[in-house]
Structure formats: C-alpha cells, structure tokens
Short mmCIF file of C-alpha atoms in Angstrom, two decimals:
data_model
loop_
_atom_site.label_atom_id
_atom_site.label_comp_id
_atom_site.label_asym_id
_atom_site.label_seq_id
_atom_site.Cartn_x
_atom_site.Cartn_y
_atom_site.Cartn_z
CA MET C 97 -105.69 -1.57 -6.94
CA ASP C 98 -104.83 2.00 -7.76
CA TRP C 99 -102.18 4.03 -5.96
CA GLN C 100 -104.66 5.63 -3.56
CA GLY C 101 -106.09 2.20 -2.86
CA GLN C 102 -102.69 0.78 -2.04
CA LYS C 103 -102.04 3.52 0.46
CA LEU C 104 -105.50 3.06 1.98
CA ALA C 105 -105.01 -0.70 2.23
CA GLU C 106 -101.68 -0.34 4.03
CA GLN C 107 -102.96 2.26 6.48
CA LEU C 108 -106.09 0.24 7.18
CA MET C 109 -104.03 -2.86 7.82
CA GLN C 110 -101.74 -1.15 10.33
CA ILE C 111 -104.50 0.67 12.18
CA LEU C 112 -106.80 -2.35 12.37
CA LEU C 113 -104.07 -4.65 13.68
CA LEU C 114 -102.92 -2.14 16.29
CA ALA C 115 -106.48 -1.44 17.40
CA PHE C 116 -107.27 -5.13 17.78
CA ALA C 117 -104.02 -5.66 19.68
CA VAL C 118 -104.86 -2.91 22.16
CA VAL C 119 -108.42 -4.17 22.66
CA ALA C 120 -107.21 -7.76 22.98
CA PHE C 121 -104.54 -6.95 25.57
CA ALA C 122 -106.86 -4.73 27.60
CA THR C 123 -109.64 -7.30 27.60
CA GLY C 124 -107.30 -10.13 28.47
CA TYR C 125 -105.58 -8.24 31.29
CA ILE C 126 -108.78 -6.94 32.88
CA SER C 127 -110.65 -10.23 32.67
CA GLY C 128 -107.54 -12.14 33.74
CA SER C 129 -107.79 -14.47 30.77
CA PHE C 130 -104.83 -14.98 28.45
CA GLN C 131 -107.02 -17.02 26.13
CA MET C 132 -109.37 -14.08 25.67
CA MET C 133 -106.49 -11.91 24.48
CA VAL C 134 -105.32 -14.49 21.97
CA LEU C 135 -108.82 -15.16 20.64
CA ILE C 136 -109.68 -11.49 20.15
CA TYR C 137 -106.36 -10.83 18.43
CA ALA C 138 -106.68 -13.89 16.19
CA GLY C 139 -110.17 -12.77 15.18
CA GLY C 140 -108.76 -9.32 14.48
CA VAL C 141 -106.03 -10.69 12.25
CA VAL C 142 -108.55 -12.70 10.22
CA LEU C 143 -110.86 -9.71 9.86
CA THR C 144 -107.99 -7.43 8.81
CA THR C 145 -106.87 -9.98 6.24
CA LEU C 146 -110.36 -10.11 4.74
CA VAL C 147 -110.59 -6.31 4.59
CA THR C 148 -107.15 -5.34 3.29
CA VAL C 149 -105.64 -8.19 1.29
CA PRO C 150 -108.18 -8.96 -1.46
CA ASN C 151 -108.58 -6.48 -4.30
CA TRP C 152 -111.91 -4.94 -3.26
CA PRO C 153 -113.61 -2.35 -5.54
CA PHE C 154 -113.38 0.44 -2.95
CA PHE C 155 -109.60 0.27 -3.34
CA ASN C 156 -109.98 1.25 -6.98
CA ARG C 157 -111.90 4.52 -6.74
CA HIS C 158 -109.13 6.53 -8.41
CA PRO C 159 -108.28 4.25 -11.31
CA LEU C 160 -105.29 4.96 -13.49
CA LYS C 161 -106.24 6.45 -16.83
CA TRP C 162 -104.58 4.20 -19.35
CA LEU C 163 -104.15 5.64 -22.86
CA ASP C 164 -106.66 4.44 -25.48
CA PRO C 165 -105.01 2.05 -28.01
CA SER C 166 -106.10 4.14 -31.04
CA GLU C 167 -104.64 7.25 -29.38
CA ALA C 168 -101.40 5.43 -28.63
CA ASP C 169 -100.82 4.60 -32.32
CA LYS C 170 -100.79 8.32 -33.18
CA HIS C 171 -97.76 8.85 -30.94
CA PRO C 172 -94.96 6.51 -32.04
CA LYS C 173 -92.70 5.05 -29.43
CA PRO C 174 -89.29 6.75 -29.20
CA GLN C 175 -86.63 4.78 -31.14
CA GLU C 176 -83.56 3.41 -29.46
CA ALA C 177 -80.41 5.38 -30.50
CA VAL C 178 -78.61 3.42 -33.29
CA SER C 179 -74.98 2.55 -32.62
CA ALA C 180 -72.62 5.12 -34.26
CA LYS C 181 -69.98 2.55 -35.09
CA LYS C 182 -70.89 0.67 -38.21
CA LYS C 183 -69.48 -2.67 -39.12
CA PRO C 184 -67.09 -2.24 -42.05
CA ALA C 185 -68.64 -3.84 -45.12
CA LYS C 186 -66.62 -6.76 -46.48
CA LYS C 187 -65.44 -6.23 -49.98
CA MET Q 72 -98.77 -3.12 -1.65
CA HIS Q 73 -98.47 -4.00 -5.23
CA SER Q 74 -100.08 -7.40 -5.21
CA PHE Q 75 -102.04 -9.88 -3.14
CA GLY Q 76 -98.86 -11.66 -2.07
CA TYR Q 77 -97.17 -8.40 -1.12
CA ARG Q 78 -100.06 -7.31 1.09
CA ALA Q 79 -100.44 -10.74 2.64
CA ASN Q 80 -96.73 -10.81 3.53
CA ALA Q 81 -96.82 -7.30 5.00
CA LEU Q 82 -99.87 -8.17 7.09
CA VAL Q 83 -98.46 -11.42 8.45
CA THR Q 84 -95.13 -9.80 9.35
CA PHE Q 85 -96.79 -6.90 11.13
CA ALA Q 86 -99.26 -9.16 12.92
CA VAL Q 87 -96.54 -11.45 14.25
CA THR Q 88 -94.40 -8.50 15.39
CA ILE Q 89 -97.36 -7.08 17.29
CA LEU Q 90 -98.01 -10.49 18.82
CA ALA Q 91 -94.42 -10.60 20.09
CA LEU Q 92 -94.89 -7.17 21.68
CA MET Q 93 -98.13 -8.27 23.35
CA CYS Q 94 -96.39 -11.30 24.82
CA ALA Q 95 -93.57 -9.12 26.13
CA MET Q 96 -96.12 -6.81 27.76
CA ALA Q 97 -97.92 -9.77 29.27
CA SER Q 98 -94.66 -10.99 30.80
CA ILE Q 99 -93.86 -7.52 32.16
CA SER Q 100 -97.31 -7.35 33.75
CA ASP Q 101 -96.26 -10.27 35.99
CA ASN Q 102 -93.89 -7.93 37.81
CA PHE Q 103 -96.87 -6.03 39.21
CA ASN Q 104 -97.99 -9.11 41.09
CA HIS Q 105 -96.78 -9.20 44.70
CA PRO Q 106 -97.46 -12.73 45.92
CA SER Q 107 -97.85 -13.74 49.56
CA PRO Q 108 -97.55 -17.52 49.68
CA SER Q 109 -97.44 -19.60 52.85
CA ALA Q 110 -96.33 -23.13 53.49
CA HIS Q 111 -95.69 -25.60 56.27
CA VAL Q 112 -94.02 -29.01 56.24
CA GLU Q 113 -94.29 -31.42 59.14
CA VAL Q 114 -92.33 -34.64 59.58
CA LEU Q 115 -94.99 -37.00 60.87
CA ASN Q 116 -92.91 -40.12 61.25
CA ILE Q 117 -89.54 -41.64 60.41
CA ASN Q 118 -90.46 -44.85 58.59
CA TRP Q 119 -86.96 -46.28 58.62
CA PHE Q 120 -83.38 -45.10 58.87
CA GLN Q 121 -80.66 -47.45 57.64
CA LYS Q 122 -77.10 -47.56 56.44
CA GLN Q 123 -77.03 -49.04 52.93
CA SER Q 124 -74.65 -51.80 51.86
CA LYS Q 125 -72.64 -49.17 49.95
CA GLY Q 126 -72.12 -47.27 53.19
CA ASN Q 127 -74.50 -44.39 52.58
CA ASP Q 128 -77.24 -43.44 55.03
CA GLU Q 129 -80.84 -43.54 53.83
CA VAL Q 130 -83.94 -42.35 55.58
CA SER Q 131 -87.61 -42.59 54.68
CA MET Q 132 -90.11 -40.27 56.36
CA GLN Q 133 -93.80 -39.38 56.32
CA LEU Q 134 -94.37 -35.77 55.42
CA ASN Q 135 -97.39 -33.52 55.74
CA ILE Q 136 -96.95 -30.73 53.21
CA SER Q 137 -99.49 -27.92 53.27
CA ALA Q 138 -99.33 -24.67 51.32
CA ASP Q 139 -101.35 -21.78 50.00
CA LEU Q 140 -99.76 -20.69 46.73
CA GLN Q 141 -102.85 -19.08 45.22
CA SER Q 142 -101.35 -15.58 45.15
CA LEU Q 143 -98.61 -16.77 42.80
CA PHE Q 144 -101.04 -17.23 39.91
CA THR Q 145 -101.52 -14.42 37.39
CA TRP Q 146 -103.35 -14.29 34.05
CA ASN Q 147 -100.04 -15.23 32.47
CA THR Q 148 -99.37 -18.34 34.58
CA LYS Q 149 -99.36 -21.74 32.93
CA GLN Q 150 -98.56 -23.80 36.03
CA VAL Q 151 -96.52 -23.72 39.21
CA PHE Q 152 -93.86 -26.35 39.83
CA VAL Q 153 -93.30 -26.91 43.53
CA PHE Q 154 -90.79 -29.10 45.33
CA VAL Q 155 -89.60 -29.76 48.88
CA ALA Q 156 -85.88 -30.11 49.53
CA ALA Q 157 -83.93 -31.11 52.63
CA GLU Q 158 -80.81 -29.04 53.35
CA TYR Q 159 -77.95 -29.85 55.70
CA GLY Q 160 -74.15 -29.65 55.93
CA THR Q 161 -71.56 -32.41 56.29
CA PRO Q 162 -67.78 -32.42 56.64
CA LYS Q 163 -67.54 -33.53 53.01
CA ASN Q 164 -70.10 -31.06 51.54
CA SER Q 165 -70.81 -27.69 53.10
CA LEU Q 166 -74.34 -27.80 51.67
CA ASN Q 167 -76.39 -30.79 50.63
CA GLN Q 168 -79.77 -30.26 48.99
CA ILE Q 169 -81.98 -33.25 48.32
CA SER Q 170 -85.33 -33.07 46.61
CA LEU Q 171 -87.82 -35.15 48.57
CA TRP Q 172 -91.08 -34.39 46.80
CA ASP Q 173 -92.35 -32.39 43.86
CA GLY Q 174 -95.60 -31.66 42.15
CA ILE Q 175 -97.23 -29.56 39.48
CA ILE Q 176 -100.07 -27.19 40.32
CA PRO Q 177 -102.03 -26.62 37.12
CA SER Q 178 -104.34 -23.82 38.25
CA ARG Q 179 -105.22 -21.42 41.04
CA GLU Q 180 -107.97 -23.70 42.34
CA HIS Q 181 -105.42 -26.42 43.09
CA ALA Q 182 -102.92 -24.07 44.72
CA LYS Q 183 -104.24 -24.35 48.28
CA PHE Q 184 -103.50 -27.91 49.24
CA TRP Q 185 -102.18 -30.36 51.77
CA ILE Q 186 -100.66 -33.73 51.07
CA HIS Q 187 -99.79 -36.55 53.40
CA THR Q 188 -97.07 -38.68 51.78
CA SER Q 189 -93.79 -40.46 52.22
CA ASN Q 190 -90.85 -38.86 50.46
CA LYS Q 191 -91.22 -39.33 46.71
CA TYR Q 192 -87.48 -39.43 46.11
CA HIS Q 193 -84.86 -41.23 48.16
CA PHE Q 194 -83.17 -39.31 50.91
CA ILE Q 195 -79.64 -40.75 50.65
CA ASP Q 196 -76.54 -39.10 52.03
CA GLN Q 197 -73.11 -39.17 50.46
CA GLY Q 198 -71.63 -40.96 53.43
CA SER Q 199 -73.11 -41.77 56.80
CA ASN Q 200 -73.59 -38.39 58.41
CA LEU Q 201 -77.29 -38.40 59.06
CA ARG Q 202 -77.52 -39.66 62.63
CA GLY Q 203 -78.77 -36.84 64.82
CA LYS Q 204 -78.48 -34.46 61.88
CA GLU Q 205 -80.26 -31.11 62.02
CA PHE Q 206 -81.70 -30.11 58.68
CA ASN Q 207 -83.90 -27.49 57.00
CA LEU Q 208 -86.83 -28.20 54.75
CA THR Q 209 -87.35 -25.68 51.98
CA LEU Q 210 -90.40 -25.39 49.79
CA HIS Q 211 -89.35 -24.07 46.36
CA TRP Q 212 -91.66 -22.94 43.61
CA HIS Q 213 -91.23 -22.04 39.95
CA VAL Q 214 -94.03 -19.96 38.46
CA MET Q 215 -94.02 -21.03 34.83
CA PRO Q 216 -95.57 -18.40 32.56
CA LYS Q 217 -97.61 -18.80 29.43
CA THR Q 218 -95.15 -16.39 27.83
CA GLY Q 219 -92.02 -14.69 29.11
CA LYS Q 220 -90.04 -14.76 32.35
CA MET Q 221 -90.24 -17.49 34.96
CA PHE Q 222 -90.18 -16.50 38.64
CA ALA Q 223 -88.77 -18.76 41.33
CA ASP Q 224 -88.60 -18.38 45.10
CA LYS Q 225 -88.70 -20.44 48.27
CA ILE Q 226 -89.69 -20.64 51.93
CA VAL Q 227 -87.12 -22.04 54.37
CA MET Q 228 -88.34 -23.96 57.41
CA THR Q 229 -85.80 -24.80 60.07
CA GLY Q 230 -85.69 -26.95 63.15
CA TYR Q 231 -85.89 -30.52 61.90
CA ARG Q 232 -83.69 -33.26 63.29
CA LEU Q 233 -83.04 -36.89 62.42
CA PRO Q 234 -82.90 -39.60 65.09
CA GLU Q 235 -79.65 -40.37 66.85
CA GLU Q 236 -79.72 -44.07 65.98
CA TYR Q 237 -80.71 -46.19 63.00
CA ARG Q 238 -84.12 -47.81 63.10
#
C-alpha cells in the first residue's frame, strides 16, 4: 500500500464500521430484535475486513517512486564520519 | 496501517469498542420502557400445618399464582426470573422473608400465566410463631437483560392469615 492508500484504508474502516453500527442498532431497536442488531453488525465487520485489510490494488494508485538501481549507483551513499582518535601504532 | 497485521488489529479493536458502545446504548434503551405488570396470589388450601421435631413450625399450602408480566419484556430482555415470598414478623426477627416458589419466564409469550401448585420450597419458621400469623405474599421479578443493567421490582399482596391451630 502507498501512503494515500493507507489513509484511505483507515478512513474506510472507521466509516464503514460506524455506519454498520448505526444501521444495526436502528434496525434492531425498531424491529425489537437484538439478534438482528448483532447479525447486521457481524456482517458489517466481515465486509469491512474484506474491504480494508487486504492489500487491494486500488490502495496503490499513488505508488512510491523508488530510485532506479542504475541511477542509485551514480550517487554514492554518504560515508559514516571516521573516528578522530586513532589507535597509537605499536612500535 | 503499515501492514496486514496492523490494519487487522486496528479494525478488531475499533469493532469491539463500537460493540461495547452499542451494548451500553441497548441497556440504556431499557429505561424508556415503563412496565405495568399485574399479579395475584391466592391461597387455595392449607395442606398441613405441623410443628417439627426440632421445634420449628412448618406449613404446606396450595397456591394459585397468576400474573401478567408481558410489559416487562423489551428487545434487550433475556428472561424474567420471578418468585413468590411470604413476609411476616416475629418477636425474634422483625422481618422474615421466605421464598415459596420461583420460575423462569423465557419469553414474552410465556409471561401471562397462572399456575396451581403447592409451595415449591418449605415454609419453615425459626421457632413456632406461625399459628394465626398474618402474612404478606410478595411477587418479585428480576428482568435479566441480554446486555447491561438488571431491573428488579415487586408487588406486595396483603391480607393472608395462617390457621390458629395445627392440622
């Protein structure tokens, strides 16, 4: 997933779960059936899992542009600073 | 949301939190129910009335218990536990409460009932104070929810009296 995809996945997850919760509670309360509420919500959780958890292609519409390997060789990696203190050479 | 596991964890946590909130709301919705139950208990017959060898009085009676507890049921009700208790005072105890019968009502359809039975549990006094005793019969109920708070209440019926002599 790219960064945009991650954000989309999180928002989708929250909105879908909340929406299913509201629908489930309303349906259960109006029809007087607790079981209806639980079933609708459970179905909603499964659906949300299928939509937001796997790495679907539509989450990768803004892919990161990784540097080409041949291009990377032209720009050497910065060296780590060498320690100033040198070990005294043994005579 | 960096990986499959991360997203799965976030989803499960959020889903369970929302479920807890829904259950709390369901329990709160029970407060909007204003029940109007009715009940009547009749003592049909005193089967026997003896003093036990230990010195305590015991009485067995036929009861006719009828009630309409349908209005207690809401969408969030699992079952209603109902019991009938006898209440009276003695010199030793200012209040005695003895459960004579109980039952479980599993659904609204079963909540309007009558039952003709002898007392399910022994009516034994701590002492021998029951001759000529005036007592109340109370019908208690506990509305047990599917989730959340349990409501309990009762109806008190007065005017019952035990015989003057053993039989």
